[in-house]
PDB file of C-alpha atoms in Angstrom:
ATOM      1  CA  THR W   1     -28.427  70.342  10.025  1.00 53.00           C
ATOM      2  CA  GLN W   2     -29.436  69.546   6.696  1.00 55.00           C
ATOM      3  CA  LEU W   3     -31.670  66.928   5.961  1.00 79.00           C
ATOM      4  CA  LEU W   4     -32.335  64.747   3.396  1.00 89.00           C
ATOM      5  CA  GLU W   5     -35.360  62.569   2.575  1.00 92.00           C
ATOM      6  CA  GLN W   6     -35.450  60.154   0.477  1.00 94.00           C
ATOM      7  CA  SER W   7     -38.848  58.621  -0.587  1.00 95.00           C
ATOM      8  CA  PRO W   8     -40.106  55.842  -1.286  1.00 96.00           C
ATOM      9  CA  GLN W   9     -38.098  53.927   1.259  1.00 93.00           C
ATOM     10  CA  PHE W  10     -38.766  50.897   0.358  1.00 95.00           C
ATOM     11  CA  LEU W  11     -39.726  49.608  -3.279  1.00 97.00           C
ATOM     12  CA  SER W  12     -40.178  46.274  -4.871  1.00 97.00           C
ATOM     13  CA  ILE W  13     -41.306  45.801  -8.459  1.00 96.00           C
ATOM     14  CA  GLN W  14     -41.402  43.874 -10.944  1.00 97.00           C
ATOM     15  CA  GLU W  15     -38.529  43.206 -13.870  1.00 97.00           C
ATOM     16  CA  GLY W  16     -38.661  45.375 -16.421  1.00 97.00           C
ATOM     17  CA  GLU W  17     -40.772  48.292 -14.944  1.00 97.00           C
ATOM     18  CA  ASN W  18     -39.359  51.227 -14.595  1.00 98.00           C
ATOM     19  CA  LEU W  19     -39.203  53.729 -11.296  1.00 97.00           C
ATOM     20  CA  THR W  20     -38.431  56.948  -9.729  1.00 98.00           C
ATOM     21  CA  VAL W  21     -36.965  57.411  -6.459  1.00 98.00           C
ATOM     22  CA  TYR W  22     -36.604  60.676  -4.617  1.00 97.00           C
ATOM     23  CA  CYS W  23     -34.059  62.745  -2.542  1.00 96.00           C
ATOM     24  CA  ASN W  24     -35.505  65.876  -1.022  1.00 95.00           C
ATOM     25  CA  SER W  25     -34.191  68.618   1.002  1.00 92.00           C
ATOM     26  CA  SER W  26     -35.099  72.417   2.045  1.00 89.00           C
ATOM     27  CA  SER W  27     -31.402  72.917   2.219  1.00 88.00           C
ATOM     28  CA  VAL W  28     -29.415  73.585  -0.919  1.00 89.00           C
ATOM     29  CA  PHE W  29     -26.538  71.473  -2.549  1.00 89.00           C
ATOM     30  CA  SER W  30     -23.138  72.490  -3.910  1.00 87.00           C
ATOM     31  CA  SER W  31     -23.608  69.321  -5.578  1.00 89.00           C
ATOM     32  CA  LEU W  32     -25.308  65.915  -4.931  1.00 92.00           C
ATOM     33  CA  GLN W  33     -24.092  62.161  -5.342  1.00 94.00           C
ATOM     34  CA  TRP W  34     -25.939  58.869  -5.526  1.00 97.00           C
ATOM     35  CA  TYR W  35     -24.563  55.843  -3.845  1.00 96.00           C
ATOM     36  CA  ARG W  36     -25.623  52.083  -4.312  1.00 97.00           C
ATOM     37  CA  GLN W  37     -24.860  50.037  -1.406  1.00 95.00           C
ATOM     38  CA  GLU W  38     -24.952  45.999  -1.503  1.00 93.00           C
ATOM     39  CA  PRO W  39     -26.000  44.144   1.474  1.00 88.00           C
ATOM     40  CA  GLY W  40     -22.368  43.662   3.568  1.00 88.00           C
ATOM     41  CA  GLU W  41     -20.513  46.316   1.548  1.00 92.00           C
ATOM     42  CA  GLY W  42     -20.234  50.438   1.869  1.00 94.00           C
ATOM     43  CA  PRO W  43     -21.868  52.265  -0.291  1.00 95.00           C
ATOM     44  CA  VAL W  44     -20.214  52.731  -4.193  1.00 95.00           C
ATOM     45  CA  LEU W  45     -20.530  56.250  -5.853  1.00 95.00           C
ATOM     46  CA  LEU W  46     -22.902  56.136  -9.102  1.00 96.00           C
ATOM     47  CA  VAL W  47     -22.536  59.977 -10.272  1.00 95.00           C
ATOM     48  CA  THR W  48     -22.433  63.557  -9.139  1.00 93.00           C
ATOM     49  CA  VAL W  49     -24.123  65.907 -10.130  1.00 93.00           C
ATOM     50  CA  VAL W  50     -23.369  69.751  -9.570  1.00 91.00           C
ATOM     51  CA  THR W  51     -25.514  72.723 -11.738  1.00 91.00           C
ATOM     52  CA  GLY W  52     -28.690  72.928 -11.110  1.00 93.00           C
ATOM     53  CA  GLY W  53     -31.244  71.214 -13.567  1.00 95.00           C
ATOM     54  CA  GLU W  54     -28.299  69.036 -14.417  1.00 95.00           C
ATOM     55  CA  VAL W  55     -29.305  65.119 -16.060  1.00 97.00           C
ATOM     56  CA  LYS W  56     -26.923  62.828 -16.023  1.00 96.00           C
ATOM     57  CA  LYS W  57     -27.248  58.978 -17.334  1.00 96.00           C
ATOM     58  CA  LEU W  58     -25.542  56.188 -16.381  1.00 94.00           C
ATOM     59  CA  LYS W  59     -26.844  52.740 -18.565  1.00 95.00           C
ATOM     60  CA  ARG W  60     -30.342  52.589 -17.377  1.00 97.00           C
ATOM     61  CA  LEU W  61     -30.522  54.848 -14.698  1.00 97.00           C
ATOM     62  CA  THR W  62     -30.653  58.723 -15.299  1.00 98.00           C
ATOM     63  CA  PHE W  63     -29.987  61.111 -12.593  1.00 97.00           C
ATOM     64  CA  GLN W  64     -31.815  64.736 -12.032  1.00 97.00           C
ATOM     65  CA  PHE W  65     -30.317  67.731  -9.956  1.00 96.00           C
ATOM     66  CA  GLY W  66     -33.293  70.309  -8.948  1.00 95.00           C
ATOM     67  CA  ASP W  67     -33.093  73.521 -10.795  1.00 95.00           C
ATOM     68  CA  ALA W  68     -32.380  75.069  -7.119  1.00 94.00           C
ATOM     69  CA  ARG W  69     -30.591  72.359  -6.233  1.00 92.00           C
ATOM     70  CA  LYS W  70     -32.511  71.665  -3.165  1.00 93.00           C
ATOM     71  CA  ASP W  71     -33.608  67.915  -4.795  1.00 94.00           C
ATOM     72  CA  SER W  72     -32.404  65.654  -6.941  1.00 96.00           C
ATOM     73  CA  SER W  73     -34.215  62.315  -8.759  1.00 97.00           C
ATOM     74  CA  LEU W  74     -32.896  58.577  -9.768  1.00 98.00           C
ATOM     75  CA  HIS W  75     -35.022  57.312 -12.871  1.00 98.00           C
ATOM     76  CA  ILE W  76     -34.103  53.349 -13.839  1.00 98.00           C
ATOM     77  CA  THR W  77     -35.532  51.854 -17.368  1.00 98.00           C
ATOM     78  CA  ALA W  78     -36.268  48.668 -17.407  1.00 97.00           C
ATOM     79  CA  ALA W  79     -35.209  47.532 -13.837  1.00 97.00           C
ATOM     80  CA  GLN W  80     -32.629  43.968 -13.763  1.00 97.00           C
ATOM     81  CA  PRO W  81     -32.527  41.887 -10.872  1.00 95.00           C
ATOM     82  CA  GLY W  82     -29.052  43.489 -10.497  1.00 95.00           C
ATOM     83  CA  ASP W  83     -30.342  46.855  -9.727  1.00 96.00           C
ATOM     84  CA  THR W  84     -31.326  45.561  -6.168  1.00 96.00           C
ATOM     85  CA  GLY W  85     -29.990  47.395  -3.339  1.00 95.00           C
ATOM     86  CA  LEU W  86     -30.199  50.554  -0.947  1.00 96.00           C
ATOM     87  CA  TYR W  87     -29.757  53.977  -2.992  1.00 97.00           C
ATOM     88  CA  LEU W  88     -28.344  56.844  -1.136  1.00 96.00           C
ATOM     89  CA  CYS W  89     -28.079  60.517  -2.194  1.00 95.00           C
ATOM     90  CA  ALA W  90     -25.602  62.403  -0.349  1.00 93.00           C
ATOM     91  CA  GLY W  91     -25.402  66.206  -0.588  1.00 89.00           C
ATOM     92  CA  GLU W  92     -22.487  68.782   0.093  1.00 84.00           C
ATOM     93  CA  GLY W  93     -23.286  71.697   1.683  1.00 75.00           C
ATOM     94  CA  SER W  94     -22.593  74.957  -0.100  1.00 64.00           C
ATOM     95  CA  ASN W  95     -21.540  77.025   2.716  1.00 61.00           C
ATOM     96  CA  PHE W  96     -17.884  77.393   3.431  1.00 55.00           C
ATOM     97  CA  GLY W  97     -16.959  75.193   6.179  1.00 53.00           C
ATOM     98  CA  ASN W  98     -19.825  73.075   5.564  1.00 56.00           C
ATOM     99  CA  GLU W  99     -18.949  70.902   2.795  1.00 62.00           C
ATOM    100  CA  LYS W 100     -18.864  67.748   4.267  1.00 75.00           C
ATOM    101  CA  LEU W 101     -21.256  65.218   2.898  1.00 82.00           C
ATOM    102  CA  THR W 102     -24.802  64.414   4.362  1.00 85.00           C
ATOM    103  CA  PHE W 103     -26.307  60.901   3.250  1.00 90.00           C
ATOM    104  CA  GLY W 104     -30.013  60.702   3.104  1.00 91.00           C
ATOM    105  CA  THR W 105     -32.463  57.784   4.641  1.00 88.00           C
ATOM    106  CA  GLY W 106     -31.927  55.744   1.546  1.00 93.00           C
ATOM    107  CA  THR W 107     -34.342  53.645  -0.566  1.00 95.00           C
ATOM    108  CA  ARG W 108     -34.103  49.904  -0.713  1.00 95.00           C
ATOM    109  CA  LEU W 109     -34.795  48.869  -4.030  1.00 97.00           C
ATOM    110  CA  THR W 110     -36.001  45.082  -4.654  1.00 97.00           C
ATOM    111  CA  ILE W 111     -36.492  43.893  -8.471  1.00 97.00           C
ATOM    112  CA  ILE W 112     -38.351  40.523  -8.655  1.00 96.00           C
ATOM    113  CA  PRO W 113     -36.994  38.648 -11.421  1.00 94.00           C
TER     114      PRO W 113
ATOM    115  CA  ASN R   1      -5.482  48.541  -4.181  1.00 62.00           C
ATOM    116  CA  ALA R   2      -7.122  47.695  -0.990  1.00 78.00           C
ATOM    117  CA  GLY R   3      -8.535  51.359  -0.960  1.00 94.00           C
ATOM    118  CA  VAL R   4     -10.337  51.488   2.968  1.00 96.00           C
ATOM    119  CA  THR R   5      -9.300  49.116   5.250  1.00 96.00           C
ATOM    120  CA  GLN R   6     -11.796  48.658   8.386  1.00 97.00           C
ATOM    121  CA  THR R   7     -11.194  46.209  11.681  1.00 96.00           C
ATOM    122  CA  PRO R   8     -12.875  44.391  12.727  1.00 96.00           C
ATOM    123  CA  LYS R   9     -15.662  43.386  10.789  1.00 95.00           C
ATOM    124  CA  PHE R  10     -18.229  42.312  13.559  1.00 96.00           C
ATOM    125  CA  GLN R  11     -17.740  42.592  17.678  1.00 97.00           C
ATOM    126  CA  VAL R  12     -19.881  42.138  20.387  1.00 97.00           C
ATOM    127  CA  LEU R  13     -19.293  44.510  23.304  1.00 97.00           C
ATOM    128  CA  LYS R  14     -20.581  44.396  27.014  1.00 97.00           C
ATOM    129  CA  THR R  15     -21.925  47.643  28.276  1.00 98.00           C
ATOM    130  CA  GLY R  16     -19.525  50.065  29.690  1.00 97.00           C
ATOM    131  CA  GLN R  17     -16.518  48.415  27.792  1.00 97.00           C
ATOM    132  CA  SER R  18     -14.540  50.103  25.658  1.00 97.00           C
ATOM    133  CA  MET R  19     -12.863  49.488  22.165  1.00 97.00           C
ATOM    134  CA  THR R  20     -11.362  50.754  18.822  1.00 98.00           C
ATOM    135  CA  LEU R  21     -12.184  50.393  15.427  1.00 98.00           C
ATOM    136  CA  GLN R  22      -9.191  50.553  13.095  1.00 97.00           C
ATOM    137  CA  CYS R  23      -9.623  52.566   9.647  1.00 97.00           C
ATOM    138  CA  ALA R  24      -6.736  52.945   7.299  1.00 97.00           C
ATOM    139  CA  GLN R  25      -6.534  54.101   3.232  1.00 97.00           C
ATOM    140  CA  ASP R  26      -4.212  53.639   0.706  1.00 96.00           C
ATOM    141  CA  MET R  27      -5.300  56.135  -1.703  1.00 94.00           C
ATOM    142  CA  ASN R  28      -3.603  59.014   0.077  1.00 94.00           C
ATOM    143  CA  HIS R  29      -6.645  60.940   0.360  1.00 93.00           C
ATOM    144  CA  ASN R  30      -6.736  63.928   2.730  1.00 91.00           C
ATOM    145  CA  SER R  31     -10.024  63.787   4.428  1.00 90.00           C
ATOM    146  CA  MET R  32     -11.518  60.960   6.339  1.00 93.00           C
ATOM    147  CA  TYR R  33     -14.915  59.987   7.744  1.00 94.00           C
ATOM    148  CA  TRP R  34     -16.335  57.462  10.465  1.00 96.00           C
ATOM    149  CA  TYR R  35     -20.192  57.314   9.657  1.00 96.00           C
ATOM    150  CA  ARG R  36     -22.826  55.060  11.497  1.00 97.00           C
ATOM    151  CA  GLN R  37     -25.714  53.534   9.882  1.00 95.00           C
ATOM    152  CA  ASP R  38     -29.217  52.268  11.444  1.00 92.00           C
ATOM    153  CA  PRO R  39     -32.313  50.614   9.721  1.00 82.00           C
ATOM    154  CA  GLY R  40     -34.220  54.078   8.128  1.00 75.00           C
ATOM    155  CA  MET R  41     -31.792  56.592   9.065  1.00 77.00           C
ATOM    156  CA  GLY R  42     -29.280  56.096   6.141  1.00 84.00           C
ATOM    157  CA  LEU R  43     -25.634  57.507   7.392  1.00 91.00           C
ATOM    158  CA  ARG R  44     -25.043  60.004   9.844  1.00 92.00           C
ATOM    159  CA  LEU R  45     -21.378  61.359  10.470  1.00 92.00           C
ATOM    160  CA  ILE R  46     -19.257  61.194  13.218  1.00 95.00           C
ATOM    161  CA  TYR R  47     -16.524  62.313  13.407  1.00 95.00           C
ATOM    162  CA  TYR R  48     -14.539  63.795  10.353  1.00 92.00           C
ATOM    163  CA  SER R  49     -11.095  64.666   9.463  1.00 92.00           C
ATOM    164  CA  ALA R  50     -10.527  67.041   6.906  1.00 87.00           C
ATOM    165  CA  SER R  51      -6.741  67.040   6.558  1.00 88.00           C
ATOM    166  CA  GLU R  52      -3.876  65.045   8.756  1.00 89.00           C
ATOM    167  CA  GLY R  53      -3.822  66.470  12.135  1.00 89.00           C
ATOM    168  CA  THR R  54      -7.553  67.919  12.025  1.00 91.00           C
ATOM    169  CA  THR R  55     -10.500  66.035  13.736  1.00 94.00           C
ATOM    170  CA  ASP R  56     -14.369  67.901  13.449  1.00 92.00           C
ATOM    171  CA  LYS R  57     -17.481  66.859  15.272  1.00 93.00           C
ATOM    172  CA  GLY R  58     -20.251  65.351  12.853  1.00 90.00           C
ATOM    173  CA  GLU R  59     -23.867  64.966  13.341  1.00 89.00           C
ATOM    174  CA  VAL R  60     -23.837  62.566  15.924  1.00 94.00           C
ATOM    175  CA  PRO R  61     -20.315  62.346  18.238  1.00 96.00           C
ATOM    176  CA  ASN R  62     -21.361  61.851  21.352  1.00 96.00           C
ATOM    177  CA  GLY R  63     -19.872  59.153  23.258  1.00 97.00           C
ATOM    178  CA  TYR R  64     -17.268  58.550  20.856  1.00 98.00           C
ATOM    179  CA  ASN R  65     -13.468  59.947  20.379  1.00 97.00           C
ATOM    180  CA  VAL R  66     -11.109  59.887  17.075  1.00 98.00           C
ATOM    181  CA  SER R  67      -7.692  59.765  16.219  1.00 97.00           C
ATOM    182  CA  ARG R  68      -6.034  60.965  12.806  1.00 96.00           C
ATOM    183  CA  LEU R  69      -3.048  59.075  13.312  1.00 88.00           C
ATOM    184  CA  ASN R  70      -1.587  60.209  10.102  1.00 95.00           C
ATOM    185  CA  LYS R  71      -2.625  60.398   6.766  1.00 95.00           C
ATOM    186  CA  ARG R  72      -3.734  56.665   6.408  1.00 96.00           C
ATOM    187  CA  GLU R  73      -4.916  56.255   9.474  1.00 97.00           C
ATOM    188  CA  PHE R  74      -8.322  57.563  11.348  1.00 97.00           C
ATOM    189  CA  SER R  75      -9.808  55.460  14.471  1.00 98.00           C
ATOM    190  CA  LEU R  76     -13.004  55.693  16.788  1.00 98.00           C
ATOM    191  CA  ARG R  77     -12.792  55.162  20.143  1.00 98.00           C
ATOM    192  CA  LEU R  78     -15.748  54.303  22.257  1.00 97.00           C
ATOM    193  CA  GLU R  79     -14.325  54.710  25.801  1.00 94.00           C
ATOM    194  CA  SER R  80     -17.957  52.967  27.351  1.00 97.00           C
ATOM    195  CA  ALA R  81     -20.116  51.123  24.903  1.00 97.00           C
ATOM    196  CA  ALA R  82     -24.032  51.981  25.365  1.00 97.00           C
ATOM    197  CA  PRO R  83     -26.895  49.266  23.775  1.00 97.00           C
ATOM    198  CA  SER R  84     -27.758  52.745  21.500  1.00 96.00           C
ATOM    199  CA  GLN R  85     -24.135  52.194  20.001  1.00 97.00           C
ATOM    200  CA  THR R  86     -25.473  49.382  18.325  1.00 97.00           C
ATOM    201  CA  SER R  87     -24.879  49.923  14.740  1.00 97.00           C
ATOM    202  CA  VAL R  88     -22.678  49.561  11.658  1.00 97.00           C
ATOM    203  CA  TYR R  89     -19.853  51.315  11.252  1.00 98.00           C
ATOM    204  CA  PHE R  90     -18.441  52.901   7.905  1.00 97.00           C
ATOM    205  CA  CYS R  91     -15.222  54.503   7.272  1.00 97.00           C
ATOM    206  CA  ALA R  92     -14.603  56.621   4.365  1.00 95.00           C
ATOM    207  CA  SER R  93     -11.853  58.792   2.615  1.00 93.00           C
ATOM    208  CA  SER R  94     -11.993  61.251  -0.259  1.00 90.00           C
ATOM    209  CA  GLU R  95      -9.618  63.459  -2.034  1.00 86.00           C
ATOM    210  CA  HIS R  96     -10.827  66.427  -0.650  1.00 74.00           C
ATOM    211  CA  GLN R  97     -13.631  67.563   1.206  1.00 65.00           C
ATOM    212  CA  MET R  98     -15.451  69.213  -1.489  1.00 65.00           C
ATOM    213  CA  ASN R  99     -17.460  67.604  -4.716  1.00 64.00           C
ATOM    214  CA  THR R 100     -15.463  64.702  -4.485  1.00 78.00           C
ATOM    215  CA  GLU R 101     -16.299  60.664  -4.497  1.00 86.00           C
ATOM    216  CA  ALA R 102     -15.940  59.196  -0.977  1.00 90.00           C
ATOM    217  CA  PHE R 103     -14.633  55.774  -0.629  1.00 93.00           C
ATOM    218  CA  PHE R 104     -15.911  53.263   2.071  1.00 95.00           C
ATOM    219  CA  GLY R 105     -14.674  50.260   3.679  1.00 96.00           C
ATOM    220  CA  GLN R 106     -16.861  47.241   4.281  1.00 95.00           C
ATOM    221  CA  GLY R 107     -18.375  47.986   7.665  1.00 96.00           C
ATOM    222  CA  THR R 108     -18.359  47.134  10.878  1.00 97.00           C
ATOM    223  CA  ARG R 109     -21.047  45.418  12.480  1.00 96.00           C
ATOM    224  CA  LEU R 110     -20.678  46.478  16.448  1.00 97.00           C
ATOM    225  CA  THR R 111     -23.569  45.020  18.999  1.00 97.00           C
ATOM    226  CA  VAL R 112     -23.770  45.771  22.366  1.00 97.00           C
ATOM    227  CA  VAL R 113     -25.260  44.063  25.178  1.00 97.00           C
TER     228      VAL R 113
END
């Protein structure tokens, strides 16, 4: 089983602050996805990173894939209440026949107005 | 577009009862998945179907069976429900297994008493 640990598990910060959440594994992934989930809904894809060291930006969100493709981070600048939600990373296995997604444990983010 | 549709949205079962969770997608996707979501554990894969006519076990398959009825539909069956199966269940689909976005249904909240 390829385990993905996310940290912190919970994070509550004031509107306007910056934050970073992490997704770590001892396994190599061929790609890594970040999803956001709101209460009562299924997760929705934010971004996919594929290349080691890749950085992608989505407005105030910056995603980075580690050089070794074992970890990733999500940085939010000037957090807004609309950023509140559960953030999940998901890694795609790099071995043939094991390409299915493995989800991380999640970071529950609350932005206080 | 409806995307991924799951039924029912809520269900309460007594220990030992059986039920089937239904899932259908209208995006012509090849791959479909069943996950369960428990607090602090992210999403864990129960079963998946890489393509019509095939199914494979995921991380936590015990106590469950699945049927890929056709390309659109993928059902999850609990033959004899147990309290440990109390969870939120999500169905998802993706175009292929590899490096593609997973689209999720809204979830089924199942309580086994």
